[in-house]
XYZ file of C-alpha atoms in Angstrom:
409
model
C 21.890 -4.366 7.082
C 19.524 -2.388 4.345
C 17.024 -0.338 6.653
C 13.854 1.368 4.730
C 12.037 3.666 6.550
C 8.245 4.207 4.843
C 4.479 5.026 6.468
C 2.920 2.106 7.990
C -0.651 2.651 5.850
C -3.915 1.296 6.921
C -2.635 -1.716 8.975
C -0.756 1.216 11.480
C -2.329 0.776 14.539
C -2.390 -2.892 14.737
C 1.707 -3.017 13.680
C 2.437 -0.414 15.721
C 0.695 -2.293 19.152
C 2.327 -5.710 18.496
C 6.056 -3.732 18.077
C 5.160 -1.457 21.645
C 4.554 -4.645 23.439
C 8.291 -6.497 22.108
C 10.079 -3.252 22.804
C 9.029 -2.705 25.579
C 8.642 -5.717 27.517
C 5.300 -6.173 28.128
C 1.439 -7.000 27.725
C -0.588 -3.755 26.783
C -3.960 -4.497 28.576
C -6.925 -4.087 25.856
C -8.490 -1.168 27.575
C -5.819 0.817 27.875
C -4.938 0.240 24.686
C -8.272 1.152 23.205
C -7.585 4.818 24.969
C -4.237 5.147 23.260
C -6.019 3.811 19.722
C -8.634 6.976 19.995
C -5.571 9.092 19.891
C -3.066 7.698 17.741
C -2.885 9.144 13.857
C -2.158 6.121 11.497
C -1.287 8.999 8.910
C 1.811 10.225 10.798
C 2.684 6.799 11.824
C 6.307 5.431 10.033
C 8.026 1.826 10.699
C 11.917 0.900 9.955
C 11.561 -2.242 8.177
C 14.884 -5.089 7.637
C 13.535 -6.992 4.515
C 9.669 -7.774 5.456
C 10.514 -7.407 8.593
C 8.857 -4.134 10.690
C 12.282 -3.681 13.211
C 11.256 -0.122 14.355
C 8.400 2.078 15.011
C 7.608 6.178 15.533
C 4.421 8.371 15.635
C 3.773 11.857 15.888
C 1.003 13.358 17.606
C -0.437 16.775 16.172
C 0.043 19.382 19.275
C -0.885 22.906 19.676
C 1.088 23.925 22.633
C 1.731 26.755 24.349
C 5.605 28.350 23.913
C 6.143 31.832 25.549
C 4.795 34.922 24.426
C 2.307 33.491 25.313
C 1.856 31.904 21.800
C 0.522 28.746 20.453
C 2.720 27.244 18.283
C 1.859 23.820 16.224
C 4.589 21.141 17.785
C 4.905 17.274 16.672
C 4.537 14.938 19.556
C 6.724 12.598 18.720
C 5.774 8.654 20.470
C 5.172 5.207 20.046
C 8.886 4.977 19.480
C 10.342 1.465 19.626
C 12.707 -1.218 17.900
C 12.526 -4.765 18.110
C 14.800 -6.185 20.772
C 15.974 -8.618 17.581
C 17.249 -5.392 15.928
C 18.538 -2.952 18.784
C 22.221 -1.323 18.295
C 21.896 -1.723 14.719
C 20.543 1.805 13.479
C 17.000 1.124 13.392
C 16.209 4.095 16.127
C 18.703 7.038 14.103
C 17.136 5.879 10.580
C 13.298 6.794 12.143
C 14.911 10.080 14.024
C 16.683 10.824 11.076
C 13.375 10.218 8.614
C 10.799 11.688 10.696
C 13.125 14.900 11.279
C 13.522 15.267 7.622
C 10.700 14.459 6.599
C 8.929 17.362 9.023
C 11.622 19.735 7.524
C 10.594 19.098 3.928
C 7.215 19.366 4.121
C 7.477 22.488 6.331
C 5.089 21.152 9.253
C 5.870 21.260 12.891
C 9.333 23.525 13.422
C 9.293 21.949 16.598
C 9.358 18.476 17.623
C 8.862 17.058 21.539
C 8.712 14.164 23.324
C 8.437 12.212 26.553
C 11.832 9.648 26.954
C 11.473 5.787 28.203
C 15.436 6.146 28.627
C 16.463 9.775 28.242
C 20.210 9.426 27.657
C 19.327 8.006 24.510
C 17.523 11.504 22.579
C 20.021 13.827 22.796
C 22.573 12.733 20.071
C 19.451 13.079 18.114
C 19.392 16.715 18.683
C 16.552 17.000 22.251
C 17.347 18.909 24.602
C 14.763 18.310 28.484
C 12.696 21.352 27.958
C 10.814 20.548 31.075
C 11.145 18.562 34.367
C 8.504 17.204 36.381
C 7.816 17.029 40.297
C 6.848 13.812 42.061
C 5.628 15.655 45.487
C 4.357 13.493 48.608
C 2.377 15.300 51.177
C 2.317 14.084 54.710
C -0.960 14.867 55.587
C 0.280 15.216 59.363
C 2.373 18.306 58.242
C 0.533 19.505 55.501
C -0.874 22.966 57.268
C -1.005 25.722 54.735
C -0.154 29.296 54.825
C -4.027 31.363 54.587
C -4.218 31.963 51.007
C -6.847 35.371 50.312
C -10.392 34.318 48.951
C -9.742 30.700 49.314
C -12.291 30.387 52.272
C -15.022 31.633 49.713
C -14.163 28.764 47.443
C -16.976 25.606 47.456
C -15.828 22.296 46.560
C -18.213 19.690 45.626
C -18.176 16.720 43.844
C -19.335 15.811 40.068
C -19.853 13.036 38.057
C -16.037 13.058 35.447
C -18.291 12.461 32.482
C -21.090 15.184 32.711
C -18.862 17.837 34.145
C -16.045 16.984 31.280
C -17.065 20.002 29.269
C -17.116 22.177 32.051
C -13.781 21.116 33.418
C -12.230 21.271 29.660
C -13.733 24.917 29.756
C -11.258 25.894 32.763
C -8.441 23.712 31.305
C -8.586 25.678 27.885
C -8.631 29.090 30.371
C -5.326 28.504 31.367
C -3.197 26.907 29.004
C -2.271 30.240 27.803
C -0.448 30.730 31.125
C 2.195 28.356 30.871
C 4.662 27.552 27.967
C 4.418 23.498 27.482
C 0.645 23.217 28.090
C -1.429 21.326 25.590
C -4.616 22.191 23.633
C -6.643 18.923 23.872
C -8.787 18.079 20.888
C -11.473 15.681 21.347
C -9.653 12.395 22.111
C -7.482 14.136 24.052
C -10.219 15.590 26.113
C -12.162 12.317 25.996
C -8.798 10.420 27.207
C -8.519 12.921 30.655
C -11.470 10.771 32.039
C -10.768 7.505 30.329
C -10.660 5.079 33.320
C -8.940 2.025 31.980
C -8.911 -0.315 35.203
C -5.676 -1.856 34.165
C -4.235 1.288 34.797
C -5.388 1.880 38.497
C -3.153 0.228 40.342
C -5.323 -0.783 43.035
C -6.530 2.407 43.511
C -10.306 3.543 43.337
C -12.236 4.113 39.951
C -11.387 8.433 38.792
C -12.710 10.866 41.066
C -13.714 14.404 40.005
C -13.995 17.656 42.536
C -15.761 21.208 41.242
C -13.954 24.478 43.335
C -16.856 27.148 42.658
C -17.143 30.556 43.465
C -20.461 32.843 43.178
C -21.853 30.027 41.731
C -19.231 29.502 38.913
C -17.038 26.691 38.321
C -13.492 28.165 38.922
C -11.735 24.920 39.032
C -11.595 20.960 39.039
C -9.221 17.890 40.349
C -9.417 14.412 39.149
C -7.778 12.101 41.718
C -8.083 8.414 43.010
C -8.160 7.209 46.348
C -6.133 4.131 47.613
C -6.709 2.712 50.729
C -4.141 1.083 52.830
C -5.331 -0.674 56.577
C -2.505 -1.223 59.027
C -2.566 -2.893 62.296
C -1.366 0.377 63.755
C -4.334 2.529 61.882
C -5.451 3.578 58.069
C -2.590 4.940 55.279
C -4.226 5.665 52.665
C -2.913 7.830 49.640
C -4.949 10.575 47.630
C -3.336 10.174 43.995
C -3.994 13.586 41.840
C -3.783 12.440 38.342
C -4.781 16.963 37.760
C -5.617 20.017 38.817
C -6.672 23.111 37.714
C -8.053 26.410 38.388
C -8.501 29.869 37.071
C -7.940 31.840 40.161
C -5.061 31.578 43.256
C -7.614 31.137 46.019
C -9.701 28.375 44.001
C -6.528 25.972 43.366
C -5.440 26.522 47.032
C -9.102 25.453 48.029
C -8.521 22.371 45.738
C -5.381 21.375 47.331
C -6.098 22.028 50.691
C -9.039 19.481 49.822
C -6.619 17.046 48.462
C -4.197 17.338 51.219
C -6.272 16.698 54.265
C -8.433 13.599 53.616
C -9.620 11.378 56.104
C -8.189 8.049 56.433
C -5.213 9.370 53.765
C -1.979 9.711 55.323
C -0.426 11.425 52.031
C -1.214 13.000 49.009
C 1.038 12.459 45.753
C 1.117 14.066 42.051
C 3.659 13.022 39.910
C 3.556 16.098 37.559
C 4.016 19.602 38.818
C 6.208 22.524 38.491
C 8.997 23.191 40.580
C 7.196 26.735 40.934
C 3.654 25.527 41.897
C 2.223 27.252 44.050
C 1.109 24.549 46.521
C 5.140 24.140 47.378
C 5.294 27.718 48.578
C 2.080 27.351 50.806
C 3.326 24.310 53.029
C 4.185 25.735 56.355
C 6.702 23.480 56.581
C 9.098 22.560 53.311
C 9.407 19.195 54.544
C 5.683 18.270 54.458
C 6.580 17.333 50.399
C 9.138 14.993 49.950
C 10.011 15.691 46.521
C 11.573 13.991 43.517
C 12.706 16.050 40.109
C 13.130 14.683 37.069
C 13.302 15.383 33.505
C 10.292 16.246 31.625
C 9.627 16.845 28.493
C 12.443 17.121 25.670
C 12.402 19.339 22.760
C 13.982 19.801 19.095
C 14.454 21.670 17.205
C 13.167 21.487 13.467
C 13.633 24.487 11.707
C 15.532 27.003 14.143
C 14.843 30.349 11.822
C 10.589 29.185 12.499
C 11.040 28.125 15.976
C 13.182 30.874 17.084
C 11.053 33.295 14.621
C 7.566 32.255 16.444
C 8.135 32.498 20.274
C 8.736 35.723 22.362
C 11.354 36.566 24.353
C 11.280 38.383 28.565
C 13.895 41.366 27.387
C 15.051 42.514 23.985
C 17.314 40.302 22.396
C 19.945 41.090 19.865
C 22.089 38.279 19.363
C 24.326 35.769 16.748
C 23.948 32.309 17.528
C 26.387 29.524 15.681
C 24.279 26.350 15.912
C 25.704 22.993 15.960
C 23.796 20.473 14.449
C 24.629 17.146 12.454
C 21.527 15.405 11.906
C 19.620 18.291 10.260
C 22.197 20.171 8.407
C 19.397 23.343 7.396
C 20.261 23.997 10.867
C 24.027 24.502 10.795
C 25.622 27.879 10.419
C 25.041 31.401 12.113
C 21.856 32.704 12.669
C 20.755 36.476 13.825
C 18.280 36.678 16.125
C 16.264 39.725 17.142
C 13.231 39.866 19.433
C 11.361 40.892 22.790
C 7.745 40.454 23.846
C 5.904 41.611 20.684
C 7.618 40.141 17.929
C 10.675 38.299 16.568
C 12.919 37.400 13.987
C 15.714 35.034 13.001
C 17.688 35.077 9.834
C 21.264 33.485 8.638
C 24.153 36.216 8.863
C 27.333 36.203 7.820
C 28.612 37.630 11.156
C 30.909 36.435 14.041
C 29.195 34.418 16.482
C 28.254 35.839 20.442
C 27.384 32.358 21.367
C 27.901 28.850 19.776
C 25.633 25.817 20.986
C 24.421 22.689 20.164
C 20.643 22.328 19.026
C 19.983 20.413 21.452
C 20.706 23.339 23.920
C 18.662 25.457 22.385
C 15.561 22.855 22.883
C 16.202 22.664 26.121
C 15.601 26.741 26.622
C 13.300 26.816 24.132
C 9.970 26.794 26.050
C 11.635 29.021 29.189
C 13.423 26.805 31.204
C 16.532 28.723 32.867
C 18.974 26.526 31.715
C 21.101 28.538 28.986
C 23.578 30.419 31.646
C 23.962 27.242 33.641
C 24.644 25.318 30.267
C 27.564 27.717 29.851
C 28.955 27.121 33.658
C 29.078 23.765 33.003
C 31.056 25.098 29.118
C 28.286 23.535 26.992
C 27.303 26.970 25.843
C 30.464 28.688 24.272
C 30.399 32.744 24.577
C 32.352 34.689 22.251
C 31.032 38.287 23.009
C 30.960 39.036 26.721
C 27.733 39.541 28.832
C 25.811 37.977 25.623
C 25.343 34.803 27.485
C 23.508 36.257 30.352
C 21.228 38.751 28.347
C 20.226 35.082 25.947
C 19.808 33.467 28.815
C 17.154 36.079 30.910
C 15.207 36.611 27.742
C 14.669 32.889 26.656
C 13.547 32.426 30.776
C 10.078 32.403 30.665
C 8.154 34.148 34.036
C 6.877 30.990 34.932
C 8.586 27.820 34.260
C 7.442 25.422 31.255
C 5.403 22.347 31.861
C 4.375 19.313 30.364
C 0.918 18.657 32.074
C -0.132 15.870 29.381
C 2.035 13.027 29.207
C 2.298 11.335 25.691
């Protein structure tokens, strides 16, 4: 079977939507769809096509994200990734890896590629390595008593209507996405799609709800949430549903939560994407109160390892020869020096024995500060050749807070 991989053109969007909705399995409802539309880039859009017909599909989204340092570093956000169920296990999916990989290499773009996985055992013979996990946390709102957090009692919360106070909450978002490695910079759709309210997507739940937290009379944070009410012969169980939240200060995100977690008629509270270090975790009184689910997150490749490794920082001085493993981007192969701390960095090949030798795919997964390097070598994924050189990679790819994926693509 002859597979040619080429841009979709013009006709992207509309190709791309009928392909999602065979691969996947279902209907796309027209007003979600018209939210993804705002955001998708027909110019970065490619199909794998058998004869005239389009088998395969895969778009990138331009990113600016945040990678430790902190730094912003230009990243392709890599979705919309499908083959026809007609054409699966036939090489469709590893001729648009293999396409949009090289094709990012050769015209020097994004030295970084990420995505979100539908089935995540399939991306890392492609070179991905999960980057970032997510929390699913479910607050019993009969245990959810909080530890006193300082200055949260100052904190006002008050409600606001999601479209006038969108530039207002985008103004504390862009505040701290600097403070954690994964975090996006939203452009415009990206903005306009954190309020988009597609009722297709509610799930029974109320229409989006948006809270201020203000202090001195400034806006020091924001939640969007939904409410979902539940009557039972035996009483009300409802559930809050944070779809975000954000603040610039401690005391105003516990103020926020401690909103969230204690509404009346709500027996629980759930988000489905936090950090395994957010704070709210440490401030239950009792660890029980969350009933928590981990899973993976975001995954992360790769490109160009001299750039990538070249354009992040690193918690402690590194001095180090990595022998990288990689056999669907051969640039990659071989030995490469790299030298850096928290001011600058830099990555060149050597002709030098090896302290450590790794897939690529490991090094995505550490990439944006996950501690995962020293574990990767308990479990002998991560091969070291010079003693204690393990240990030192591993602390100074560990970022001081863990990486995060707050905007699902």
């Amino acid at each position: 079977m002859t597979i040619e991989v080429r841009p979709l053109g013009a006709d992207a969007w509309h190709q791309a939507f009928t392909m999602m909705e065979l691969s996947f399995g279902e209907t796309w409802p027209q007003d979600a769809a018209d939210v993804e539309r705002a955001r998708f880039e027909p110019d970065r859009s490619i199909g794998a096509f058998v004869g005239d017909t389009l088998a395969g599909h895969a778009a990138i989204y331009s990113f600016t994200m945040t990678v430790p340092g902190p730094r912003s570093l230009d990243v392709a956000g890599v979705s919309l990734v499908g083959v026809l169920p007609t054409h699966r296990r036939r090489g469709v999916l590893t001729a648009l890896m293999r396409h949009q990989l090289h094709d990012l290499h050769e015209s020097g773009r994004e030295p970084v590629a990420v995505l979100t996985a539908s089935e995540p055992a399939i991306y890392g013979r492609y070179g991905y390595g999960c980057a970032t996990q997510w929390v699913y946390a479910e607050v019993n709102r009969a245990k959810r008593a909080m530890r006193p957090v300082p200055g949260s009692d100052e904190v006002t919360v008050r409600y606001a209507d999601p479209e006038k106070s969108l530039d207002v909450c985008a103004g504390v978002r862009d505040a701290i996405v600097p403070t954690r490695p994964g975090y996006v910079r939203h452009n415009e759709p990206w903005r306009r799609g954190e309020i988009a309210d597609p009722e297709s997507e509610r799930g029974g739940a109320s229409a989006l709800r948006c809270v201020l937290a203000e202090r001195d009379g400034e806006v020091t944070g924001f939640a969007y949430y939904r409410s979902k009410a539940n009557w039972e012969p035996g009483g009300p169980n409802g559930t809050t549903i944070v779809q975000r939240v954000h603040a610039t200060d401690t005391a105003s995100y516990a103020a926020l939560w401690r909103f969230l977690t204690d509404q009346d008629l709500m027996s629980k509270t759930t988000h489905r994407r936090l950090s395994l270090d957010d704070p709210l975790l440490s401030w239950l009184r009792d660890p029980r109160a969350a009933m928590v689910t981990v899973r993976d997150g975001m995954w992360a490749r790769l490109v160009d390892v001299r750039r990538a490794l070249s354009e992040r920082r690193y918690t402690t001085p590194l001095d180090v020869v990595l022998e990288v493993r990689d056999d669907l981007c051969p640039w990659n192969a071989g030995r490469w020096h790299l030298a850096g701390d928290g001011s600058g960095a830099s990555c060149g090949r050597v002709d030098r024995e090896p302290d450590l030798v790794l897939d690529v795919a490991d090094l995505g997964a550490a990439y944006f500060g996950r501690p995962v390097l020293a574990a990767l070598g308990a479990a002998g994924l991560v091969e070291e050749r010079t003693p204690g050189s393990l240990a030192a990679t591993s602390r100074a790819f560990t970022s001081e807070v863990l990486p995060l994926l707050d905007t699902p693509f």
